[in-house]
């Protein structure tokens, strides 16, 4: 959009509500954005405030898989007219994919952290996140207490899935492992090592 | 994250900007600000005076001349990318401008600002070398034309004098020449890890003479002389591409080691030459 005075361009301000977290640690029967607080869902609080905020032009809600419809119904109920879209989120899985392919705390030989800015500590944008399908496995907890971790399961599972996919793609060359994150250079080196 | 203190003046016209540059040491021109401002925030650049040329409207244009196209130095990347004149006569320039950074950068950054910044990781300097562009600099005593091959002198250094301003870029019409700018970057908006610009004369689908320029393979964008000589001597694309890293001293940084860059430049040069031989387009490595 153009502003009235100098003809220079100014952007519209969009708000993204990251409401896709599962909230497993809360131990309730629904995602945390839909947990009740003071008689209404947490998400209602954010929607209400952003809709009334004069600096926000439009709102996008990222909802957990299967909860897009309830999110839209809630926006309608609140008459939050700025809501333009509800998308399916997956923040923990995306972050985990990022760990497998991009994010790295790299140190030099003297122990200085080299990745100190967002130009060097790479966070993937929409263009880099691969498409994925989610599924579940049922595996007995083979330890004395019979216990399992239940929080942030997406984070735990997705990184090995991505690395296994990379290794699978290279297995015909004899590659059996690729370090984390699997940067183009690490993939190249893994191939060069089995060749030499 | 916070820049060192600086003064700020808005220039009303190019000559006003040049006058201001001549009055102060450590003065820098500010155009789109998408290279200089980050450098200032990291305190890699510490200009005492910023001369804002971003409001000089008459330096934003694309004009067709007889055998070349003139681009005003303050033309934004998105306007270069959308130019039908360039798409018709020098499409490697418009295509590459459409792939600089991300949409935010392309809507603020200018072609002149990018070239005058002299960043060896920028895409457009290589394209200027490959097409054989001429860069017009204006100073207190008038204008002079600097061939692209003499413009880039070091990391963030150019042939511009402290009181000169880049006002125009002249790119030749490519006619039937094939072209490609092929780059690899970690993410869509990142600087090229390595990039290759190629403009080739084609005969029956094979490559005859070629101008090849490399991004992020040394202190400046540079020509792949060994590959060019091999092609002129009748070598195949594969043979020529295998020589692309000869004579280069690529950097080692967080994005890639110099060894990986030498590998990449051979692969990307082959892809760029193949692409150019087919006609021309733009691709990611």
Short mmCIF file of C-alpha atoms in Angstrom, two decimals, chain B residues 31-35 38 75-79 96-111 114 122-124 183 188-191:
data_model
loop_
_atom_site.label_atom_id
_atom_site.label_comp_id
_atom_site.label_asym_id
_atom_site.label_seq_id
_atom_site.Cartn_x
_atom_site.Cartn_y
_atom_site.Cartn_z
CA UNK B 31 20.46 4.59 -0.91
CA UNK B 32 18.23 1.64 0.01
CA UNK B 33 20.28 1.00 3.14
CA UNK B 34 20.02 -2.78 3.00
CA UNK B 35 23.79 -3.29 2.92
CA UNK B 38 23.46 -3.74 8.72
CA UNK B 75 16.55 2.07 -9.59
CA UNK B 76 15.33 -0.45 -7.05
CA UNK B 77 15.92 -4.15 -7.63
CA UNK B 78 12.18 -4.81 -8.01
CA UNK B 79 11.96 -2.18 -10.80
CA UNK B 96 19.20 -11.69 -11.31
CA UNK B 97 17.75 -8.51 -9.78
CA UNK B 98 14.61 -10.54 -9.12
CA UNK B 99 16.64 -13.01 -7.08
CA UNK B 100 18.66 -10.61 -4.92
CA UNK B 101 17.97 -11.15 -1.21
CA UNK B 102 14.29 -11.32 -0.35
CA UNK B 103 11.25 -9.18 -1.30
CA UNK B 104 12.01 -6.67 1.45
CA UNK B 105 15.56 -6.17 0.18
CA UNK B 106 14.41 -5.94 -3.44
CA UNK B 107 11.85 -3.25 -2.60
CA UNK B 108 14.42 -1.05 -0.85
CA UNK B 109 17.80 -1.95 -2.33
CA UNK B 110 19.06 -0.24 -5.51
CA UNK B 111 21.30 -1.49 -8.32
CA UNK B 114 24.54 -2.85 -4.48
CA UNK B 122 26.56 -9.94 -4.12
CA UNK B 123 25.02 -11.28 -7.31
CA UNK B 124 24.94 -8.17 -9.49
CA UNK B 183 23.79 -19.66 -7.59
CA UNK B 188 16.36 -18.46 -0.39
CA UNK B 189 17.28 -15.04 1.02
CA UNK B 190 20.93 -15.70 1.86
CA UNK B 191 23.97 -14.39 0.03
#
